[in-house]
XYZ file of C-alpha atoms in Angstrom:
263
model
C 14.764 17.928 8.023
C 12.196 15.565 9.514
C 8.666 16.166 8.322
C 5.786 15.904 10.753
C 3.040 13.364 10.069
C 0.192 14.770 8.041
C -1.996 14.316 11.099
C -0.510 17.533 12.402
C -1.841 19.329 9.349
C -5.292 17.826 9.907
C -5.923 15.931 6.637
C -8.600 13.244 6.360
C -10.136 10.361 4.544
C -13.372 8.441 4.260
C -15.721 6.337 2.275
C -17.188 2.950 2.863
C -14.780 0.234 1.822
C -16.067 -2.326 -0.602
C -16.395 -5.992 0.318
C -13.297 -7.905 -0.849
C -13.362 -10.260 -3.810
C -14.978 -13.625 -3.099
C -16.320 -12.183 0.204
C -13.095 -13.225 1.907
C -13.329 -14.025 5.598
C -12.576 -11.279 8.090
C -9.149 -11.527 9.714
C -9.155 -13.699 12.807
C -7.560 -11.992 15.744
C -6.539 -8.972 13.688
C -2.898 -10.078 13.524
C -0.567 -9.219 10.676
C -0.325 -12.816 9.452
C -4.095 -12.998 9.052
C -3.856 -9.768 7.068
C -1.667 -11.491 4.484
C -3.989 -14.478 4.271
C -7.004 -12.166 4.120
C -5.570 -10.258 1.179
C -4.662 -13.384 -0.794
C -8.013 -14.982 0.005
C -9.564 -12.044 -1.839
C -7.753 -13.004 -5.042
C -8.179 -16.812 -4.856
C -10.043 -18.591 -2.029
C -7.535 -20.343 0.225
C -7.871 -23.642 2.043
C -7.217 -24.131 5.729
C -3.856 -25.668 4.848
C -2.988 -22.626 2.747
C -3.774 -20.312 5.616
C -1.790 -22.463 8.049
C 1.212 -22.307 5.701
C 0.983 -18.526 5.651
C 0.778 -18.539 9.439
C 4.099 -20.377 9.357
C 5.769 -17.243 8.018
C 5.540 -15.603 11.445
C 8.966 -16.933 12.306
C 10.513 -14.592 9.735
C 8.765 -11.430 10.953
C 10.937 -8.780 12.600
C 10.273 -5.190 13.690
C 11.879 -2.577 11.429
C 12.207 1.126 12.201
C 10.825 3.826 9.920
C 13.075 5.106 7.122
C 14.961 1.809 6.859
C 15.986 0.858 3.328
C 15.033 -2.801 2.943
C 16.368 -3.349 -0.576
C 18.651 -1.005 -2.483
C 18.137 -0.252 -6.168
C 20.049 -2.681 -8.444
C 20.342 -5.224 -5.621
C 19.174 -8.829 -5.912
C 17.302 -9.947 -2.808
C 17.539 -13.686 -2.233
C 14.360 -13.587 -0.199
C 10.737 -12.566 -0.509
C 10.036 -9.356 1.368
C 6.556 -9.214 2.945
C 4.986 -6.306 4.830
C 2.975 -7.521 7.809
C 2.345 -4.172 9.535
C 3.022 -0.524 8.754
C 3.630 1.400 5.530
C 6.594 0.974 3.193
C 7.253 2.274 -0.310
C 8.839 1.526 -3.635
C 10.799 4.572 -4.804
C 13.440 5.998 -7.093
C 15.842 8.745 -6.037
C 17.835 11.173 -8.155
C 21.433 12.180 -7.446
C 20.015 15.458 -6.141
C 18.230 13.478 -3.423
C 14.763 14.057 -4.827
C 12.520 11.018 -4.353
C 9.598 9.706 -6.377
C 7.432 7.167 -4.554
C 6.188 4.586 -7.045
C 3.902 2.614 -4.725
C 2.802 2.358 -1.127
C 3.228 -1.106 0.378
C 0.664 -1.877 3.066
C 0.180 -5.067 5.118
C -0.067 -8.084 2.847
C 2.043 -6.520 0.066
C 5.348 -8.034 -0.940
C 8.322 -8.011 -3.273
C 9.502 -11.419 -4.500
C 11.314 -10.517 -7.731
C 14.693 -11.612 -6.404
C 13.362 -14.760 -4.755
C 11.544 -15.905 -7.896
C 13.862 -14.809 -10.689
C 17.117 -13.554 -9.211
C 16.591 -10.218 -10.992
C 17.889 -6.946 -9.538
C 15.319 -4.334 -8.552
C 15.079 -1.196 -10.686
C 13.946 0.718 -7.579
C 14.512 0.707 -3.815
C 12.173 -0.288 -0.990
C 12.052 1.658 2.272
C 9.824 1.695 5.340
C 7.835 4.897 5.812
C 6.694 4.017 9.340
C 7.714 1.505 11.962
C 6.907 -1.840 10.358
C 6.873 -5.570 10.875
C 8.625 -7.190 7.937
C 9.285 -10.793 6.947
C 12.288 -11.780 4.872
C 11.417 -15.271 3.679
C 14.453 -17.134 2.251
C 14.183 -18.139 -1.393
C 14.142 -21.893 -0.674
C 11.341 -21.569 1.894
C 9.350 -19.249 -0.360
C 9.612 -21.480 -3.423
C 8.671 -24.483 -1.287
C 5.567 -22.614 -0.091
C 4.487 -21.852 -3.660
C 5.167 -25.408 -4.828
C 3.144 -26.973 -2.031
C 0.272 -24.482 -2.170
C -0.821 -23.703 -5.747
C -3.768 -21.598 -4.546
C -1.342 -19.285 -2.764
C 0.759 -19.089 -5.937
C -2.348 -18.263 -7.996
C -3.438 -15.578 -5.526
C 0.021 -14.016 -5.677
C -0.077 -13.976 -9.480
C -3.415 -12.165 -9.397
C -2.115 -9.770 -6.757
C 0.766 -8.883 -9.087
C -1.702 -8.070 -11.851
C -3.477 -5.696 -9.466
C -0.123 -4.105 -8.579
C 0.644 -3.545 -12.253
C -2.783 -2.004 -12.812
C -2.276 0.218 -9.781
C 1.068 1.422 -11.158
C -0.647 2.387 -14.423
C -3.359 4.215 -12.487
C -0.731 6.147 -10.543
C 0.913 7.153 -13.816
C -2.411 8.381 -15.172
C -3.084 10.128 -11.879
C 0.081 12.225 -12.120
C -0.216 12.806 -15.857
C -3.900 13.667 -16.231
C -5.356 14.891 -12.925
C -5.014 18.134 -11.006
C -3.404 18.176 -7.591
C -6.828 18.151 -5.947
C -8.067 15.272 -8.101
C -4.953 13.125 -7.720
C -4.976 13.542 -3.935
C -8.643 12.590 -3.789
C -7.927 9.572 -5.966
C -5.088 8.391 -3.722
C -7.247 8.706 -0.607
C -10.043 6.709 -2.256
C -7.549 4.044 -3.292
C -6.022 3.734 0.175
C -9.431 3.444 1.762
C -10.308 0.656 -0.655
C -7.047 -1.232 -0.169
C -7.041 -0.934 3.608
C -10.712 -1.828 3.762
C -10.041 -5.086 1.935
C -7.620 -6.209 4.635
C -9.831 -5.118 7.498
C -7.880 -1.972 8.402
C -10.514 0.587 7.387
C -14.134 0.858 8.459
C -16.889 3.468 8.415
C -14.842 5.499 5.951
C -11.920 5.788 8.377
C -8.336 4.533 8.545
C -4.973 5.418 10.054
C -2.580 7.214 7.719
C 0.649 7.869 9.659
C 2.473 9.440 6.707
C 4.156 12.812 6.374
C 3.167 15.441 3.859
C 6.488 14.654 2.190
C 5.442 11.009 1.789
C 2.255 12.156 0.106
C 3.987 14.807 -2.002
C 6.564 12.332 -3.321
C 3.808 9.926 -4.342
C 1.605 12.594 -5.937
C 4.288 14.558 -7.770
C 3.453 17.713 -5.790
C 5.325 19.996 -3.408
C 4.755 19.788 0.329
C 3.112 23.215 0.221
C 0.776 22.127 -2.576
C -0.222 18.993 -0.641
C -0.993 21.099 2.414
C -3.197 23.429 0.368
C -5.033 20.530 -1.246
C -5.715 18.852 2.088
C -7.020 22.104 3.501
C -9.276 22.536 0.454
C -10.680 19.033 0.884
C -11.421 19.834 4.504
C -13.077 23.156 3.701
C -15.292 21.426 1.147
C -16.465 18.961 3.784
C -14.918 15.956 2.037
C -12.458 14.853 4.725
C -11.677 15.331 8.414
C -8.915 14.306 10.782
C -8.412 13.526 14.434
C -4.819 12.714 15.239
C -3.688 10.498 12.370
C -7.171 9.063 11.877
C -8.491 10.055 8.471
C -12.179 10.040 7.686
C -13.946 10.587 4.385
C -17.077 12.564 5.143
C -18.581 12.523 1.644
C -17.358 9.361 -0.105
C -19.560 9.730 -3.176
C -18.466 13.315 -3.766
C -14.804 12.416 -3.254
C -15.041 9.518 -5.723
C -16.770 11.768 -8.237
C -14.068 14.416 -7.845
C -11.354 11.807 -8.406
C -13.311 9.831 -11.049
C -12.358 6.835 -8.916
C -13.323 3.337 -10.030
C -11.943 0.497 -7.909
C -11.968 -2.171 -10.629
C -8.213 -1.994 -11.194
C -7.592 -3.125 -7.622
């Protein structure tokens, strides 16, 4: 059964996004390649040559339809997988078919485990929406890192943030109520999207289904629907189409006990 986007259930998000680390430059032209450079520039300031090298990855970008498995669990990818547009996810699935989303991948996020180390993934990666994805061959990726140490440093720091985010998600499911964990996820997405220039004035597009949210939050679809409705009734969020807006960012952060330092 195909689940409708949460926009149909009228969820919402908000909150003013924080300025990225190092006051990274705003994306030029708004393109997906600039999004990658913008994210990495927030972890380690890049030079013009670094940014030009990242621009060179455009040749590997291809459109990918939603619900496409990009890497299967236990597979070794001989390329670096980079999201340039859309939402993807890391997930595990049981034999019963039940899925647990371990992370949302947004523009600028990547998986390079196979390219760097030749290790198999202990999870799968799948697009949640229509995406633009780059599969950068191992040789080209390693050459990029060797020639541009600032890019390599930024990627190392980005991995540390990913690890911290995974720990926060674990704490979210283990220690917070359904209302609190949903609020926390919305605050986190606003922060992450804001840092790559895809959220402003407490608003961003969230073209996910309630099932996508439920599988990330460890809740049922019905529970997610009830939580979203409660957040709306309390005046914390609103929605028009798939555009989420956080109406009371301070209250939402207080509810979630959200601190963005781990990002």
